[in-house]
Structure formats: structure tokens, C-alpha cells
Coordinates of C-alpha atoms in Angstrom, one line a residue:
M502 CA 134.8 120.3 113.8
M503 CA 131.1 119.8 113.6
P504 CA 130.2 116.7 111.9
T505 CA 128.6 117.0 108.6
L506 CA 126.3 114.8 106.3
I507 CA 128.2 114.8 102.8
I508 CA 125.8 113.5 99.8
S509 CA 127.6 113.3 96.5
H510 CA 125.8 112.4 93.2
G511 CA 127.2 111.4 89.8
H512 CA 128.3 108.2 88.0
G513 CA 127.7 106.0 91.2
P514 CA 128.0 102.7 92.2
N515 CA 125.2 101.4 89.9
P516 CA 126.0 99.0 87.2
G517 CA 126.0 100.6 83.7
G518 CA 127.2 104.0 85.0
E519 CA 123.7 105.1 86.1
P520 CA 123.9 108.2 88.5
G521 CA 123.9 107.3 91.8
F522 CA 124.2 108.8 95.6
R523 CA 126.8 108.3 98.0
V524 CA 126.1 109.5 101.8
S525 CA 128.8 109.7 104.4
Q526 CA 129.7 111.7 107.6
R527 CA 132.6 114.0 108.0
G528 CA 133.7 114.4 111.6
R529 CA 132.1 112.8 114.7
M530 CA 130.1 113.7 117.8
P531 CA 132.1 115.3 120.6
T532 CA 131.4 112.8 123.3
Q533 CA 135.3 112.9 124.0
W534 CA 134.3 116.0 126.6
L535 CA 132.4 113.6 128.5
I536 CA 135.3 111.2 129.4
D537 CA 136.4 111.2 132.7
R538 CA 133.6 113.3 134.3
N539 CA 131.6 111.9 137.0
R540 CA 127.9 111.0 136.1
H541 CA 126.4 114.1 137.1
E542 CA 128.8 116.3 135.3
A543 CA 128.3 114.3 132.1
M544 CA 124.8 114.5 132.6
T545 CA 125.0 118.4 132.7
M546 CA 127.1 118.5 129.8
V547 CA 124.9 116.5 127.8
G548 CA 122.2 119.2 127.9
C549 CA 124.6 122.1 127.0
L550 CA 126.2 119.8 124.1
Y551 CA 123.5 118.4 122.5
N552 CA 120.9 120.9 121.9
L553 CA 119.2 119.6 119.0
C554 CA 116.2 117.5 120.6
A555 CA 117.5 118.2 124.2
A556 CA 114.9 116.4 125.8
A557 CA 115.5 113.2 124.0
Q558 CA 119.3 113.4 124.5
S559 CA 119.0 114.0 128.1
A560 CA 116.3 111.5 128.5
A561 CA 118.6 108.9 126.8
A562 CA 121.7 109.8 129.0
A563 CA 119.7 109.7 132.3
K564 CA 118.7 105.8 131.2
A565 CA 122.2 105.2 130.1
M566 CA 123.8 106.2 133.4
D567 CA 121.0 105.4 135.7
L568 CA 120.0 108.7 136.6
P569 CA 116.7 110.0 137.6
L570 CA 114.8 111.5 134.6
A571 CA 113.8 115.1 134.3
P572 CA 110.3 116.1 135.3
D573 CA 107.9 115.6 132.7
C574 CA 110.3 114.4 130.4
H575 CA 108.2 112.4 128.2
R576 CA 105.9 115.3 127.6
H577 CA 109.0 117.6 126.4
I578 CA 110.1 114.7 124.2
Q579 CA 106.6 114.7 122.8
L580 CA 106.8 118.4 122.2
E581 CA 110.1 118.9 120.5
T582 CA 108.9 116.0 118.4
L583 CA 105.9 118.0 117.4
R584 CA 108.1 121.0 116.8
E585 CA 110.3 119.2 114.3
H586 CA 107.9 117.7 112.6
G587 CA 106.1 121.1 112.2
L588 CA 109.2 122.5 110.9
V589 CA 109.3 119.9 108.2
M590 CA 105.7 120.0 107.1
L591 CA 105.2 124.1 107.3
R592 CA 108.8 125.1 105.9
D593 CA 110.7 122.3 104.2
W594 CA 107.5 120.9 102.3
P595 CA 106.3 124.0 101.0
G596 CA 109.9 125.1 100.1
V597 CA 110.5 122.0 97.9
L598 CA 107.8 122.8 95.7
G599 CA 108.8 126.6 95.5
M600 CA 106.0 127.7 97.4
A601 CA 105.8 131.2 98.9
M602 CA 107.1 131.0 102.6
D603 CA 104.6 131.6 105.0
A604 CA 106.3 133.1 108.1
D605 CA 103.3 133.2 110.1
S606 CA 103.0 129.6 110.0
L607 CA 106.1 128.9 111.7
K608 CA 105.4 131.7 114.6
G609 CA 105.1 130.0 118.0
L610 CA 106.8 126.6 117.1
A611 CA 109.8 127.5 119.1
G612 CA 108.0 127.7 122.2
L613 CA 105.2 125.0 121.3
S614 CA 103.5 124.0 124.7
L615 CA 100.2 122.6 125.7
S616 CA 98.7 125.8 125.5
S617 CA 99.6 126.5 121.7
L618 CA 98.6 123.1 120.5
N619 CA 95.3 124.6 118.8
V620 CA 97.5 126.9 116.9
L621 CA 99.4 123.8 115.3
E622 CA 96.3 122.0 115.0
A623 CA 95.0 124.6 113.0
R624 CA 97.8 125.2 110.8
V625 CA 98.3 121.3 109.8
F626 CA 95.0 120.0 109.8
A627 CA 92.5 123.1 109.3
G628 CA 90.6 121.1 111.8
P629 CA 90.7 118.6 114.3
A630 CA 93.4 116.4 114.5
E631 CA 91.5 113.2 114.8
R632 CA 89.7 113.9 111.5
A633 CA 93.1 112.7 109.6
L634 CA 93.5 109.6 112.0
E635 CA 89.7 108.5 111.0
D636 CA 90.1 108.5 107.4
I637 CA 93.5 110.3 106.2
E638 CA 92.8 110.4 102.4
A639 CA 89.3 112.0 103.1
W640 CA 90.8 114.5 105.3
L641 CA 93.6 115.4 102.7
E642 CA 90.8 115.7 100.1
R643 CA 89.3 118.6 101.7
A644 CA 91.8 120.3 104.1
P645 CA 92.7 123.7 103.1
S646 CA 95.8 123.8 105.1
R647 CA 99.5 124.2 103.4
P648 CA 100.7 120.6 104.2
A649 CA 97.5 119.1 102.7
E650 CA 97.9 121.3 99.6
V651 CA 101.7 120.0 99.2
L652 CA 100.2 116.3 99.9
R653 CA 97.9 116.7 97.0
Q654 CA 100.6 117.5 94.8
V655 CA 102.8 115.0 95.9
A656 CA 99.9 112.3 95.6
D657 CA 100.4 112.7 91.6
W658 CA 104.1 111.7 91.7
P659 CA 105.2 108.2 90.5
R660 CA 104.6 105.7 93.5
E661 CA 107.9 103.9 92.7
C662 CA 110.0 106.9 93.4
G663 CA 111.5 106.8 97.4
R664 CA 110.0 103.4 97.7
I665 CA 112.3 102.0 100.5
A666 CA 111.0 98.8 102.6
V667 CA 110.2 100.3 106.2
A668 CA 112.1 97.5 107.7
D669 CA 115.2 99.4 106.5
D670 CA 113.8 103.0 107.8
P671 CA 115.7 104.1 110.9
T672 CA 113.5 107.1 110.8
F673 CA 110.4 107.8 113.2
V674 CA 107.8 106.3 110.6
G675 CA 108.4 102.6 112.3
R676 CA 106.5 104.4 115.0
V677 CA 103.6 104.7 113.1
G678 CA 103.7 102.3 110.0
G679 CA 101.0 99.8 111.5
H680 CA 98.4 102.6 112.0
A681 CA 95.1 101.6 110.6
S682 CA 94.9 105.2 108.7
L683 CA 98.0 104.3 106.6
G684 CA 96.7 100.8 105.7
G685 CA 95.4 101.6 102.5
V686 CA 97.8 103.6 101.3
I687 CA 100.6 101.5 102.1
A688 CA 99.0 98.3 100.6
R689 CA 98.4 100.4 97.5
D690 CA 101.7 102.0 97.2
G691 CA 104.1 100.8 99.5
W692 CA 106.4 102.9 101.6
S693 CA 106.4 105.8 98.7
L694 CA 107.6 109.4 99.3
Y695 CA 103.7 110.1 99.7
A696 CA 103.5 107.5 102.4
R697 CA 106.4 108.9 104.3
M698 CA 104.7 112.4 104.2
L699 CA 101.4 110.7 105.6
A700 CA 103.1 109.0 108.1
R701 CA 104.5 112.4 109.6
V702 CA 100.6 113.7 109.6
V703 CA 99.7 110.6 111.5
E704 CA 102.2 110.9 114.3
V705 CA 101.7 114.7 114.6
A706 CA 97.8 113.9 115.1
Q707 CA 98.6 111.3 117.4
L708 CA 101.2 113.3 119.5
I709 CA 98.5 116.3 119.6
L710 CA 95.9 113.8 121.0
A711 CA 97.9 112.1 123.7
L712 CA 99.2 115.5 125.1
R713 CA 96.0 116.8 125.2
A714 CA 94.8 113.5 127.0
G715 CA 98.0 113.7 129.1
A716 CA 99.3 110.6 127.9
G717 CA 102.6 111.1 128.0
N718 CA 103.6 108.0 129.9
C719 CA 100.5 105.8 129.0
P720 CA 100.2 102.4 130.3
A721 CA 101.9 99.6 127.9
G722 CA 98.7 98.0 126.9
D723 CA 97.8 101.4 125.2
S724 CA 97.4 100.8 121.4
S725 CA 98.4 104.4 120.5
N726 CA 102.5 104.6 119.7
A727 CA 102.1 108.1 120.7
G728 CA 100.8 107.4 124.2
K729 CA 103.7 105.1 125.2
P730 CA 107.1 105.9 127.0
R731 CA 109.3 108.0 125.1
C732 CA 112.5 106.5 126.8
G733 CA 114.0 103.7 128.2
R734 CA 116.7 101.5 129.5
A735 CA 117.9 98.7 127.3
A736 CA 119.3 95.4 128.6
D737 CA 122.8 96.1 127.9
G738 CA 122.5 99.2 130.1
S739 CA 122.2 101.6 127.4
G740 CA 119.5 104.6 127.3
W741 CA 117.2 105.1 124.3
A742 CA 114.7 107.9 123.4
E743 CA 112.2 108.1 120.6
A744 CA 113.3 111.4 119.2
A745 CA 111.6 113.4 116.4
R746 CA 113.8 111.4 113.5
G747 CA 113.8 108.1 115.4
R748 CA 115.1 106.2 117.9
L749 CA 118.4 107.9 119.8
V750 CA 120.6 105.6 122.0
H751 CA 123.3 106.5 124.4
R752 CA 125.6 103.8 125.5
V753 CA 127.9 104.7 128.6
A754 CA 130.4 102.7 130.4
C755 CA 131.4 104.2 133.9
R756 CA 133.9 103.1 136.5
D757 CA 133.7 104.2 140.0
D758 CA 131.2 106.4 139.0
R759 CA 133.5 108.1 136.2
V760 CA 132.4 107.7 132.5
V761 CA 135.3 105.8 130.8
D762 CA 133.3 105.3 127.6
Y763 CA 130.4 107.3 125.9
H764 CA 128.8 106.4 122.2
I765 CA 125.8 108.1 120.8
I766 CA 123.9 106.3 117.9
T767 CA 121.7 108.2 116.1
P768 CA 118.9 107.8 113.7
T769 CA 121.6 109.8 111.0
D770 CA 124.1 107.3 111.9
A771 CA 121.7 104.2 110.2
M772 CA 121.3 106.5 107.3
L773 CA 125.3 106.3 106.3
D774 CA 126.5 104.1 103.3
G775 CA 128.7 101.3 104.6
A776 CA 132.2 100.6 104.1
V777 CA 133.9 99.7 100.7
G778 CA 134.0 95.9 100.6
P779 CA 136.7 93.9 99.1
D780 CA 135.1 93.8 95.8
G781 CA 135.2 97.6 95.2
E782 CA 131.6 97.9 96.1
R783 CA 130.4 100.4 98.5
Q784 CA 127.2 99.5 100.6
Q785 CA 124.7 101.7 100.0
G786 CA 122.9 103.1 103.1
F787 CA 119.2 103.9 103.7
L788 CA 119.5 107.8 102.6
S789 CA 121.4 106.9 99.4
R790 CA 119.2 104.3 98.3
L791 CA 115.8 106.7 99.1
L792 CA 117.5 109.5 97.2
E793 CA 118.3 107.2 94.3
S794 CA 115.0 105.8 94.1
A795 CA 113.3 109.2 94.6
H796 CA 115.3 110.6 91.6
G797 CA 114.6 107.6 89.5
Q798 CA 116.7 106.4 86.8
G799 CA 116.6 107.7 83.2
E800 CA 115.0 111.2 84.2
C801 CA 118.6 113.0 84.3
H802 CA 119.8 113.3 80.9
G803 CA 122.0 116.7 81.4
Y804 CA 125.5 117.4 82.4
S805 CA 126.6 119.8 85.3
H806 CA 126.8 122.4 82.8
G807 CA 122.9 122.4 81.7
L808 CA 119.7 120.5 82.6
S809 CA 116.5 120.0 80.8
D810 CA 113.6 121.4 82.3
G811 CA 112.2 117.8 83.1
D812 CA 115.2 117.6 85.8
N813 CA 113.4 119.9 88.2
R814 CA 110.8 117.2 89.0
A815 CA 113.8 114.8 89.8
R816 CA 115.3 117.4 92.0
Q817 CA 112.0 118.0 93.7
R818 CA 111.5 114.4 94.6
V819 CA 115.3 114.4 95.6
A820 CA 114.7 117.1 98.1
M821 CA 111.4 115.8 99.4
A822 CA 113.0 112.5 100.1
L823 CA 115.6 114.6 102.1
S824 CA 113.0 116.1 104.2
C825 CA 111.5 112.7 104.8
A826 CA 114.7 111.6 106.2
D827 CA 115.5 114.9 107.7
P828 CA 118.9 114.2 108.9
C829 CA 120.0 116.3 112.1
L830 CA 123.5 117.2 110.3
P831 CA 124.4 120.1 108.2
V832 CA 124.1 118.6 104.7
V833 CA 127.1 119.4 101.8
W834 CA 126.2 118.6 98.2
Q835 CA 129.0 117.6 96.0
E836 CA 129.2 116.8 92.2
S837 CA 131.6 114.6 90.7
S838 CA 133.4 115.5 87.7
E839 CA 131.2 113.4 85.8
A840 CA 128.0 114.2 87.7
L841 CA 124.5 113.9 85.8
C842 CA 122.5 115.9 88.0
Q843 CA 122.7 118.9 90.5
A844 CA 121.9 118.9 93.8
P845 CA 118.2 119.7 94.6
S846 CA 117.9 123.5 94.0
Q847 CA 114.7 123.4 96.2
A848 CA 116.5 121.6 99.6
P849 CA 115.8 124.5 102.1
C850 CA 119.1 125.4 104.2
R851 CA 121.2 122.4 103.1
K852 CA 124.3 123.7 101.4
A853 CA 126.1 125.0 104.1
G854 CA 125.6 125.6 108.0
P855 CA 123.4 123.6 110.3
P856 CA 119.5 123.2 109.3
R857 CA 117.4 125.9 110.9
G858 CA 120.2 127.6 112.0
R859 CA 121.1 125.4 115.1
S860 CA 124.7 125.5 116.3
S861 CA 124.5 121.6 117.1
C862 CA 123.0 118.6 115.6
T863 CA 122.7 115.3 117.3
N864 CA 120.1 113.1 116.2

């Protein structure tokens, strides 16, 4: 059974009966199919079994099993990261705010290549990508692109909604959190939903510039996160790759060239709630805290049979928070019998089936 992310909302773990979110996973990755294969067989199967961010999956697997990397793997990881970011910015963001879908903006994303970077750049930035890195809020004020239009609306949302420390964030934002273009926003707002969305803009700009410069494997002294290697081997022998959603890790144990143990640790794994402790309290994970912060306390006063008009703002913020986390698994929303708020009505392609129609989800 394909793993599924379960998000429930109702009278949660918060004191006083405030609405809370709980995030868990049903089902596990089918890594058992890799056991008892030799390393090369397992390597071939990884590319077939895990086809979301396949370049990152294959690179992490190769590093973990001490096998050669595929040619141009760093460039392929960068391109698939751009594709995933592009889907979030051009499809998910407008969908959250109820904007009409611009199908033309998504054309060519599936086959994104070095020769089509100009098209993506125009759709996201409506001009040179470097302008966003030079002064991101000045770019935002003037850019006529759809992502900029969404960001201008989100800029008016309460800054405390979605504010979670970046140190606790398993997503990609740690790769760009120190970029100078974000310094003023973070100092003023913290890691709000608005700041997280701007971080995606920054990484897209970095990747476009790095790909154009042929910087898929820049020297370690390069200050651009986008130019650094996108995969490597850790001291414990595990392989890692900087996938679209964050760092992906493959841990493999081999005996006589045969795989005897295989674990994949994804950014989505780090978003889940922890186990229930001896006091009966469940440790909240990153995603439940992010959704709860985005929802805001005291805004949802209706019950599951009816909501006030104001609740739509909370639903939009929760849906945007989900797009910021961008979990790789299909999401099922559940309501408890005492639920205070409905699932985000604007969250695209999240209630049933894999996001974006993919048949496999892995990071």
C-alpha cells in the first residue's frame, strides 16, 4: 500500500480544547523489495520504485552503496528541484487563493531543461532572476508575474501565522535561509508563511543562475548554496541528496555485495508527530505546528456542520502552509467528531490520490 499522510483536525492536544492538528503516516516505503539484491540490482530498482525526485533518489542510493553517480547527476537534481518549485509556485499558490488556473504557465515544466530556463524565468520573475536576489521586495513590488501577485496578497496576512523557527524546519528553506535577500524580511517577520514563500523564490533564482553558469558542482568555497554539490556520502556510510523538499538520506547495509538492510529517511518523515508519551501527550511535529500556527487560535468558531465567512482566511493560510511544507505523500484530511474547522477547501489535489497524479511518492 502506498504511504499516505494523515492530517486530522479537531479538539487537539492543546490545553483548553483549542483546535489542533495531528499528522501521521499510514504505510511505509516499500524498501523490502531491495533486500537480498546485489548492489547494482538494488540501484536499478531504486530508479523504478521511487520516481518522484528520481535523480535525488538515485544519487543518494549510489552514494550509500558506494556506486558511481549517473552522469550530470547534480544538474539533473537541480532541474528536478526547479520543476517541483515551479509546480508549487505556478499551480499550488494560485489555487490556494482561488485564482483561475493558468494551464499555459505549466507547459514545459515536465521536460524542463537548460534550453527552457528562460521560459520558467519569465513565468516566475517576469524579468531577470537576479533582480529578485538583489532586492527581493523591490522585485516583488513591480513584478507582474502570477507568483508575485500571490505573494503581494500573502504579504498582508498576519506575520505570526506560520512562524516556526527555521532550526526545526526539515524543508529546503535551510539551504537559503542565510541569503542576504531574506535578511530584512526574517529580521522583521521571522519565518512566517510569507518568508517561507520568498525562500522558494530565492532558491529558484539561485538554481537558474547556477545552471546557466554550469555550476552544478562548484568548488566548496562558492558562497551560493545552489552551486554546492547536491549529493554526498556521510561518515556513517549513508548517502544524502538535496532534493526539492529538503535533504533525503538513504541508509544501506550490505554483506557480500548483497543488501541486507535499507532505510530511506525523507523530509516528510521529519514532519510527522512523535509517539504518545507516558503522560498521554503526543509530541507535535513540524507540520502540525506549522498548520496550527497558520490556522491561528480563535478564528474558527463554527462546527463541522457550518462555518462563518471569516473561516475561509484560516483555511487559505492552512492550505498555503501545506504548500510551504509540500509533503511528497498523498494527503488525507480527517475530522474528529468535535472538529472545529473543515479541511482547507483550496488545497489542490490533496484529499485523495497522489499529489500531481504521480504514482509514487518518496521525498
